[in-house]
PDB file of C-alpha atoms in Angstrom:
ATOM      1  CA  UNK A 192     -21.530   5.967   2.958  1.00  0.00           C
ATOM      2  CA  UNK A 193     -23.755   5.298   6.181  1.00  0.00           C
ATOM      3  CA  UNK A 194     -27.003   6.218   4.484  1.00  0.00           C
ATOM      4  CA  UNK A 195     -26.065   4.096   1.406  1.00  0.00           C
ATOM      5  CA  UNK A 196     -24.717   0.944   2.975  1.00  0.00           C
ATOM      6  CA  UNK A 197     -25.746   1.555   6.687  1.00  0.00           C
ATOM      7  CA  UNK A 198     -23.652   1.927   9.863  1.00  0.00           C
ATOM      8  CA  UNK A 199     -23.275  -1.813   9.452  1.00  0.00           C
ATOM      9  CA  UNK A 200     -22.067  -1.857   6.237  1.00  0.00           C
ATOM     10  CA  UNK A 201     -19.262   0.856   6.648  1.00  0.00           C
ATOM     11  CA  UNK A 202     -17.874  -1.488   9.600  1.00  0.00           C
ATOM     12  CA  UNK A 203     -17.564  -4.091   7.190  1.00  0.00           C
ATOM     13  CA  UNK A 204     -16.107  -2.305   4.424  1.00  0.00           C
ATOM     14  CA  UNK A 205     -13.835  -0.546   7.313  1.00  0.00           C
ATOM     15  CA  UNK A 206     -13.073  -4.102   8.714  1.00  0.00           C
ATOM     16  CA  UNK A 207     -12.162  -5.416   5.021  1.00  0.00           C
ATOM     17  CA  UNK A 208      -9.977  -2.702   4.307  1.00  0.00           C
ATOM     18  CA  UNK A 209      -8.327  -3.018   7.368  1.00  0.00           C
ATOM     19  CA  UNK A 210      -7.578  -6.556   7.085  1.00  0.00           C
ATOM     20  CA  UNK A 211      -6.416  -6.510   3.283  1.00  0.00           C
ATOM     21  CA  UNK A 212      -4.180  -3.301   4.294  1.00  0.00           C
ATOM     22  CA  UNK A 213      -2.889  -5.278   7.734  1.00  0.00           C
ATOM     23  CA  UNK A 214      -2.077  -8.373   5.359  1.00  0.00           C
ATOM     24  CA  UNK A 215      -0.101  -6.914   2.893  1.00  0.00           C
ATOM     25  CA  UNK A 216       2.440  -4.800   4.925  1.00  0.00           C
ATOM     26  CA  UNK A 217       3.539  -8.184   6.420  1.00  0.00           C
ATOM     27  CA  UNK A 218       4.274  -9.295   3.111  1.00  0.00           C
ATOM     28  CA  UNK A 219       6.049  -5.650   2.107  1.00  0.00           C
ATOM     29  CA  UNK A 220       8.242  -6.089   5.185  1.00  0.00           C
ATOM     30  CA  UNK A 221       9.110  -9.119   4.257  1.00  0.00           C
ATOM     31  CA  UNK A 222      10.226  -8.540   0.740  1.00  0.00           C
ATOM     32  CA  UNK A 223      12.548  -5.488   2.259  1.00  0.00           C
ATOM     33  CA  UNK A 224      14.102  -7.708   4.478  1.00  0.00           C
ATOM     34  CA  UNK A 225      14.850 -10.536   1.513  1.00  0.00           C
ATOM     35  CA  UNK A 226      15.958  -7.634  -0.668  1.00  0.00           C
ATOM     36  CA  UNK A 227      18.518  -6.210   1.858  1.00  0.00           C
ATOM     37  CA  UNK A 228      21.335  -7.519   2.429  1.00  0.00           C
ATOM     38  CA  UNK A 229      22.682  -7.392   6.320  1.00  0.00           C
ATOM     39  CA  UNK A 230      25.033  -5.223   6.407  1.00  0.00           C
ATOM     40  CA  UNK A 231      22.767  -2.383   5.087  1.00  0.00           C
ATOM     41  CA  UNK A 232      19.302  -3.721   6.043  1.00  0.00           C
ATOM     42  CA  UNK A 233      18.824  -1.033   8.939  1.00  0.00           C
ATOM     43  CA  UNK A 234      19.316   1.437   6.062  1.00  0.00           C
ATOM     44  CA  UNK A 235      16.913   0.080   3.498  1.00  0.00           C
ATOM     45  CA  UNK A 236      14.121  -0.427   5.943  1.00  0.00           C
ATOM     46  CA  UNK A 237      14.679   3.479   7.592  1.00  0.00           C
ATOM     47  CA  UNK A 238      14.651   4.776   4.383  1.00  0.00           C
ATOM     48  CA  UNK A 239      11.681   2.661   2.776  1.00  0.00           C
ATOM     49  CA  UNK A 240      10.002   4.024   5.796  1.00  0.00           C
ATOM     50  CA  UNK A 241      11.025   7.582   5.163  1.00  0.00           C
ATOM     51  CA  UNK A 242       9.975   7.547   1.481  1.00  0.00           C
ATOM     52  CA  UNK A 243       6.326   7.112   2.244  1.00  0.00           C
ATOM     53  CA  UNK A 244       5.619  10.313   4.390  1.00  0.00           C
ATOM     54  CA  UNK A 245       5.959  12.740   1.394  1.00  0.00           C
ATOM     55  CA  UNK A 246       3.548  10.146  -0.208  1.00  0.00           C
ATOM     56  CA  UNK A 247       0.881  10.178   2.059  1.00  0.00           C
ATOM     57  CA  UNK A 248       1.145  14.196   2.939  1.00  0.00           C
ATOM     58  CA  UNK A 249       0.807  14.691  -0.671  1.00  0.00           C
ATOM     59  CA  UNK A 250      -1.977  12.023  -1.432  1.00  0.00           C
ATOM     60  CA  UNK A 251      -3.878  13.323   1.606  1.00  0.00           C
ATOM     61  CA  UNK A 252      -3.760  17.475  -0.046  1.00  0.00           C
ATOM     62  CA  UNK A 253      -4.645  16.144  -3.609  1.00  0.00           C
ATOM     63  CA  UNK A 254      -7.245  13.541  -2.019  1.00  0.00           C
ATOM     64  CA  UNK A 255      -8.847  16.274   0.464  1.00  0.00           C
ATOM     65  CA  UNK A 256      -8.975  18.570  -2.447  1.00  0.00           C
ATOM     66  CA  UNK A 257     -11.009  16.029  -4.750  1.00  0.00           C
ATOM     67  CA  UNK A 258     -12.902  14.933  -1.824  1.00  0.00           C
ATOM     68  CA  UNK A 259     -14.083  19.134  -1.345  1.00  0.00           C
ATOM     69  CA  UNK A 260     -14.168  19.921  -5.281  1.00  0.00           C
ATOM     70  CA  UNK A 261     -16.096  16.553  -6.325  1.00  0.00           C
ATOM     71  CA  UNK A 262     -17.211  13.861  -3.944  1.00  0.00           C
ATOM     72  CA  UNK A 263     -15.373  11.484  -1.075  1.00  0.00           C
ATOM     73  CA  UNK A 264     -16.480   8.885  -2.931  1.00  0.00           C
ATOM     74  CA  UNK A 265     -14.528  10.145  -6.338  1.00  0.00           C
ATOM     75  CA  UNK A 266     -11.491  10.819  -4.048  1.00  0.00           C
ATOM     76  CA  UNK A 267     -11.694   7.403  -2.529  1.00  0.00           C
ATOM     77  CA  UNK A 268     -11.738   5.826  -6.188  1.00  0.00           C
ATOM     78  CA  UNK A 269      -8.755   7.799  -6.880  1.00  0.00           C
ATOM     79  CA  UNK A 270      -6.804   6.424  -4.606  1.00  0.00           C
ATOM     80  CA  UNK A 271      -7.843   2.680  -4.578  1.00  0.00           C
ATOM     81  CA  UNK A 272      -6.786   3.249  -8.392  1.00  0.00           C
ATOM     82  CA  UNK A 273      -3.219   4.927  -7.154  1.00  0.00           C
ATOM     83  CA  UNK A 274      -2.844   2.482  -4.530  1.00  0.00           C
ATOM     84  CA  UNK A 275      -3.575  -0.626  -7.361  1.00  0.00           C
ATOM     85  CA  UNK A 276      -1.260   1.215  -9.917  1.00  0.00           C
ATOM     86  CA  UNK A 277       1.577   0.350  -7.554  1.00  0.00           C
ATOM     87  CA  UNK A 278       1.111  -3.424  -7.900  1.00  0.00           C
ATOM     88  CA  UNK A 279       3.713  -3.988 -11.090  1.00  0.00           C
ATOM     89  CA  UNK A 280       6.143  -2.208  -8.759  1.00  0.00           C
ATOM     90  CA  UNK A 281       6.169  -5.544  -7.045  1.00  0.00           C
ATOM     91  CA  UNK A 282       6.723  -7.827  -9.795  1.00  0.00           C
ATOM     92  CA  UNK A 283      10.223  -7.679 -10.591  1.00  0.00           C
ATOM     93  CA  UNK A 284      10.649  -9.296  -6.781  1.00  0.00           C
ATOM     94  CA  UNK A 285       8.002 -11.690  -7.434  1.00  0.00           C
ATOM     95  CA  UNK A 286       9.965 -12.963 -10.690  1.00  0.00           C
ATOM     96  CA  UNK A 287      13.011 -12.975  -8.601  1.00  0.00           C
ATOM     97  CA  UNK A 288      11.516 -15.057  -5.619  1.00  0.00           C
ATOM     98  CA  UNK A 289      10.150 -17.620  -8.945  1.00  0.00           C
ATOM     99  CA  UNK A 290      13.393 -17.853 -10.150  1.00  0.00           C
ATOM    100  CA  UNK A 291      15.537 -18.482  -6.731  1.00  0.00           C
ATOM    101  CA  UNK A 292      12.884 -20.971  -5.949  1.00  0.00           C
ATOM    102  CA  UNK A 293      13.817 -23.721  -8.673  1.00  0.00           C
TER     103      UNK A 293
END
């Protein structure tokens, strides 16, 4: 990526990435705490924190993998595309946050 966009241009994709990725787990916390209810929300958030280490252990084999077999940059598409196929995940919350709103 350095000889293609220059050191300078990998800090500022780095610094992008960074930020969008630093912006949206605010927002993810946030919707776990709305979606728990008190009495269990110690629960919820220990487990929704539990559920993503298999995740990334098993994205980081099958990523490494692509990234020796074909390119980092194929492996790197790969998971931008996994990481934007989890959007519609989010939108029954959304319509739920719409609705309690009016």
């Amino acid at each position: 990526m350095a000889l293609v966009a220059g050191p300078v241009g990998v800090l500022c994709v780095y610094l992008l990435t960074l930020g969008v990725h630093g912006s949206l787990n605010p927002l993810y916390a946030t919707l776990l705490h709305r979606q728990a209810v008190p009495e269990n929300r110690a629960t919820v958030l220990s487990a929704a924190s539990m559920a993503g280490f298999p995740g990334f252990a098993i994205g980081a084999i099958i990523l490494g993998a692509l990234a020796e077999q074909r390119s980092v940059s194929a492996a790197m598409v790969v998971g931008a595309v996994v990481m934007l196929g989890t959007v519609p995940l989010y939108l029954p919350a959304r319509r739920q946050e719409r609705s309690a709103a009016r």
